[in-house]
Each structure stands twice: as C-alpha cells, then as structure tokens.
mmCIF file of C-alpha atoms in Angstrom:
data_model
loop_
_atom_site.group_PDB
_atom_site.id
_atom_site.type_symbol
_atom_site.label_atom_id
_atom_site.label_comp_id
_atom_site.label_asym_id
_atom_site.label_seq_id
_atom_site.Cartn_x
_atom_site.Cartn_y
_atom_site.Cartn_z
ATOM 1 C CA UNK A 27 14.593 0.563 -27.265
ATOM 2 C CA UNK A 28 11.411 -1.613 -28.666
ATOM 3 C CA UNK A 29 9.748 1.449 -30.015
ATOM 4 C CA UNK A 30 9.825 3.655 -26.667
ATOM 5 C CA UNK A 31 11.661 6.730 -27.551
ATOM 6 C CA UNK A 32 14.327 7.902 -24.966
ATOM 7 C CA UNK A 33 12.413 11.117 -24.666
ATOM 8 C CA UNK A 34 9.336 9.640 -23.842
ATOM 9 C CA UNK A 35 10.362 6.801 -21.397
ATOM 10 C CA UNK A 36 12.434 9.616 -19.148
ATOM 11 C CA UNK A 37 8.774 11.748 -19.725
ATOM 12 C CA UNK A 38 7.331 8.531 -18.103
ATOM 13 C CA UNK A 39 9.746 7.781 -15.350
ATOM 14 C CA UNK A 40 9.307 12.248 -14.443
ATOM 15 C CA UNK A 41 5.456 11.685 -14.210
ATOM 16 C CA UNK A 42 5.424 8.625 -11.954
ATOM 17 C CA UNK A 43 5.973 10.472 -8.609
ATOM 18 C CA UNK A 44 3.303 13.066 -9.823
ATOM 19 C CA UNK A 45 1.025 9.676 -10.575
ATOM 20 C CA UNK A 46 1.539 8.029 -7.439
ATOM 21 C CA UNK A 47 0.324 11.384 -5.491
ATOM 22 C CA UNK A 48 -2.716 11.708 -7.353
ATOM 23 C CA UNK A 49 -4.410 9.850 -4.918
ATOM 24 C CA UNK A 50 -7.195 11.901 -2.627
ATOM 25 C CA UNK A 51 -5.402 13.618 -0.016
ATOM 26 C CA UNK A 52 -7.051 13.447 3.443
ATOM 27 C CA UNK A 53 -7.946 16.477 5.494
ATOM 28 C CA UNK A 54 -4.937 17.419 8.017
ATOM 29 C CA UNK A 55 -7.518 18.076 10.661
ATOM 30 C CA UNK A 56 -8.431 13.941 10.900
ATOM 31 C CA UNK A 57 -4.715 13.465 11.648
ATOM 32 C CA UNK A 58 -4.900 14.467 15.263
ATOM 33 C CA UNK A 59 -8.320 15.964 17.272
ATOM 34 C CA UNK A 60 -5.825 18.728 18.997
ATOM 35 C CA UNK A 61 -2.083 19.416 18.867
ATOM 36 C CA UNK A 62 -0.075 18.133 21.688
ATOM 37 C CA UNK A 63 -0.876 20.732 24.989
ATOM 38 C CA UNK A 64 1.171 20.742 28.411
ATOM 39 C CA UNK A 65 3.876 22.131 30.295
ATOM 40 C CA UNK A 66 7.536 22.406 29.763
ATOM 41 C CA UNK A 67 9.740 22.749 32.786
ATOM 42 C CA UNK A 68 12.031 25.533 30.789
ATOM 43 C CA UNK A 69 9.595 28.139 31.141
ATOM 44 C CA UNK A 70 9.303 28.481 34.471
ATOM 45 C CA UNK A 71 12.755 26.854 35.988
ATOM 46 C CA UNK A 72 15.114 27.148 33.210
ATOM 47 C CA UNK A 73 17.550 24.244 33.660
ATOM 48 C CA UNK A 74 17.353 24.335 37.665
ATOM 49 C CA UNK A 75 13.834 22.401 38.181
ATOM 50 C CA UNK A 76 13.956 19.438 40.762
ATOM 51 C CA UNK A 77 12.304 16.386 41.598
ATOM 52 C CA UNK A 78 9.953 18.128 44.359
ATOM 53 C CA UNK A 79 9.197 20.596 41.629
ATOM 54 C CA UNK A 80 8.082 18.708 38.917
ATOM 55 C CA UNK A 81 6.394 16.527 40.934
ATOM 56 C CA UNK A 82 4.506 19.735 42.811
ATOM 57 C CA UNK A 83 3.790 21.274 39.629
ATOM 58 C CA UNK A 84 2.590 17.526 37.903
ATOM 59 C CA UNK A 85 0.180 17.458 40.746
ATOM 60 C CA UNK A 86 -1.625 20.578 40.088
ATOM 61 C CA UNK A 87 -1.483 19.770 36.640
ATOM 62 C CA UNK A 88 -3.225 16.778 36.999
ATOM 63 C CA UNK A 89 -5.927 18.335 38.367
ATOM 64 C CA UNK A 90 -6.309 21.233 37.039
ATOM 65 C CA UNK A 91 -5.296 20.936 33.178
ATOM 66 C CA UNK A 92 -5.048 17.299 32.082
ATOM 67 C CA UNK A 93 -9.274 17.395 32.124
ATOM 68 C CA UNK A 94 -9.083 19.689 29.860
ATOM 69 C CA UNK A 95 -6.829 18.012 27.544
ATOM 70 C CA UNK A 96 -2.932 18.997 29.022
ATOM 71 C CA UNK A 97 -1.746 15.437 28.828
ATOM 72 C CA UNK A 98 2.076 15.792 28.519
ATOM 73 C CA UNK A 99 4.654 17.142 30.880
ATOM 74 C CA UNK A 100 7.964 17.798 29.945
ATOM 75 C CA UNK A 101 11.226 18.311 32.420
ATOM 76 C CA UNK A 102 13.264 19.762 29.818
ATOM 77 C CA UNK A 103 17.074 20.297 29.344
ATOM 78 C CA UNK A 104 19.751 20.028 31.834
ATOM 79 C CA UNK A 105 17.973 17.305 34.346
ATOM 80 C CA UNK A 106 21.205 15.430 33.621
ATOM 81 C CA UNK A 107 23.129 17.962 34.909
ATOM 82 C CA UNK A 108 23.724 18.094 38.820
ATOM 83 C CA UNK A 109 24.924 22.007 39.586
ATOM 84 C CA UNK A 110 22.128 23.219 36.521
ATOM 85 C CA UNK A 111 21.923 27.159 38.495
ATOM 86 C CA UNK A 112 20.169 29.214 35.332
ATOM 87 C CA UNK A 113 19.050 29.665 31.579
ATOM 88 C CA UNK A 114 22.735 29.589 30.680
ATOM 89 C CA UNK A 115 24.320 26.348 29.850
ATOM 90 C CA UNK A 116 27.458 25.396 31.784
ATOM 91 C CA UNK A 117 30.460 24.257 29.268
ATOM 92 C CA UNK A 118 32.654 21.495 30.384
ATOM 93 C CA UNK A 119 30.801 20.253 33.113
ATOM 94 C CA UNK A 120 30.812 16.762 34.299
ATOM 95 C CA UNK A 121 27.070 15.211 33.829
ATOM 96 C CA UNK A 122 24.950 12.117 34.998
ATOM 97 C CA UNK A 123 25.799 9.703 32.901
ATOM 98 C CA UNK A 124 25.753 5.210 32.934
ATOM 99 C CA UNK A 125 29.021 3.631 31.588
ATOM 100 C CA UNK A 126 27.570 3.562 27.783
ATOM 101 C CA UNK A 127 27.259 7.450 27.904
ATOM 102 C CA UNK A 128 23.417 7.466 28.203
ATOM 103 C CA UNK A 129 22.790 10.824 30.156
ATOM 104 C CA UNK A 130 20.963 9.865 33.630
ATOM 105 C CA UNK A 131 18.726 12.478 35.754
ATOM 106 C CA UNK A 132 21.073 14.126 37.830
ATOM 107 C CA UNK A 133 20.511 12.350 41.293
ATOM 108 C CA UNK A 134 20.798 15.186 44.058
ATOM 109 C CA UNK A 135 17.974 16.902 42.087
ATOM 110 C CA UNK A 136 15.964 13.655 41.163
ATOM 111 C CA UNK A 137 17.064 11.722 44.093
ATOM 112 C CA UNK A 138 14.165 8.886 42.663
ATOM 113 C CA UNK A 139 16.033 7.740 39.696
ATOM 114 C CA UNK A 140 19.148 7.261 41.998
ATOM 115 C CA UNK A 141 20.706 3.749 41.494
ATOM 116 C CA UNK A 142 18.965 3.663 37.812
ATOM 117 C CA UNK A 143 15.884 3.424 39.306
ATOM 118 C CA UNK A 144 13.841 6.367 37.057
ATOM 119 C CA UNK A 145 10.828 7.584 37.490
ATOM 120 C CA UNK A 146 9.163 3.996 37.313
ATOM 121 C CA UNK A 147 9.044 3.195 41.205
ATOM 122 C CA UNK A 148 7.145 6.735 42.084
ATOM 123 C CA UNK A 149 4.142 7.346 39.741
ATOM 124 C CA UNK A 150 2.785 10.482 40.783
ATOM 125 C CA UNK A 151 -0.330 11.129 38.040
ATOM 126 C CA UNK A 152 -3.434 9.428 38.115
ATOM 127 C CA UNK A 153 -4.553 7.613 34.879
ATOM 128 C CA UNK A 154 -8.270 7.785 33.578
ATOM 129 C CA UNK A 155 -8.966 4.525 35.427
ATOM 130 C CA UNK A 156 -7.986 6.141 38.920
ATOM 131 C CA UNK A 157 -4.983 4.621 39.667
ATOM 132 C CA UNK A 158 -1.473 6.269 39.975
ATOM 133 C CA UNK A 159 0.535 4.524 36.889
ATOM 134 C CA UNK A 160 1.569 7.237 34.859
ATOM 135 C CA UNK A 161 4.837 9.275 36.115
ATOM 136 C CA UNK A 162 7.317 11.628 35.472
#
C-alpha cells in the first residue's frame, strides 16, 4: 500500500465526512424570515369543504390575514372525493380521477375545475400588484 497503513487510510476515509462539515454553519434563522402561516381547510370542514367555501373563506383571508403575513391556503384531503360527508374517511369509494389516475377536485363540490379546467380560469386573491392572479 505505498507506505499508507490500512489502519490509517480507513482513519482517513472515517474523518472525511467530519472534514467536509467543518465548514461554518449558518444561523437557521437566515433560512426563512417566518415559518409558513395560513389556513387549512381540515380544521374547520373536515373533508366536506366546497368551492363556495374556500373561496368565501380565501376572501376574508385575503383581507384580513395575508397583510399580516398568512400567505398560503390549503383545501386539504378528500377534495377529490365527491360524497366527502365528515372527518372519517370513506373506504372503497369511487373518486375524481383523469384516465392516468391523477386524482381531480371532485366536480359537484368544485364545479370550476369541471372539464379539467382547475382553479386557473377563476382567480379569486388579489396579488401585491392589485390584480386578481393568484387562486385556489
């Protein structure tokens, strides 16, 4: 082994990760100014909220928390399913879904995204600039 012992070259190869760490670590607090804040659909609806309700409920948001730094709204689990009635979780049922599988909102409660429209033809939230281009 040209003079490197075995000992000593697997002593090397152990240190290396330890080595390439040594760098200064940076303070976790310059990774992001805040966590993520906003509002999850589960909390209030369970897996029953609508179109009209997210919608009504992105609206007041809007105004009321995203100055304040709520920025992201979340219609959470079960908008793929169409008869969604609670916080249980239906087993068996048949859900929204293209020909590849991909789950699709549930069109009688997001009538919008009928057709595989999404959300993209009905922004709802106004952006900093003013203008209504953000959606659900």
């Amino acid at each position: 082994m040209s003079g490197v012992s075995r000992r000593h070259a697997l002593g090397l190869l152990a240190a290396a990760p330890i080595a390439a760490h040594a760098r200064p670590q940076r303070n976790f607090r310059d990774f992001a100014p805040r966590p993520p804040m906003g509002w999850n659909s589960w909390d209030s609806f369970a897996a029953t909220i609508n179109e009209e309700q997210a919608r009504a409920n992105a609206v007041v948001m809007a105004g009321k928390l995203l100055p304040h730094g709520y920025d992201v709204f979340t219609v959470d689990i079960q908008w793929y399913e169409p008869g969604a009635t609670g916080f249980e979780y239906r087993v068996g049922v048949e859900l929204a879904m293209d020909g590849n599988g991909r789950l699709l909102p549930a069109p009688n409660r997001f009538p919008s995204a009928a057709g595989a429209g999404g959300s993209s033809r009905s922004p709802i939230l106004p952006t900093a600039s003013g203008s209504n281009s953000a959606s659900i």
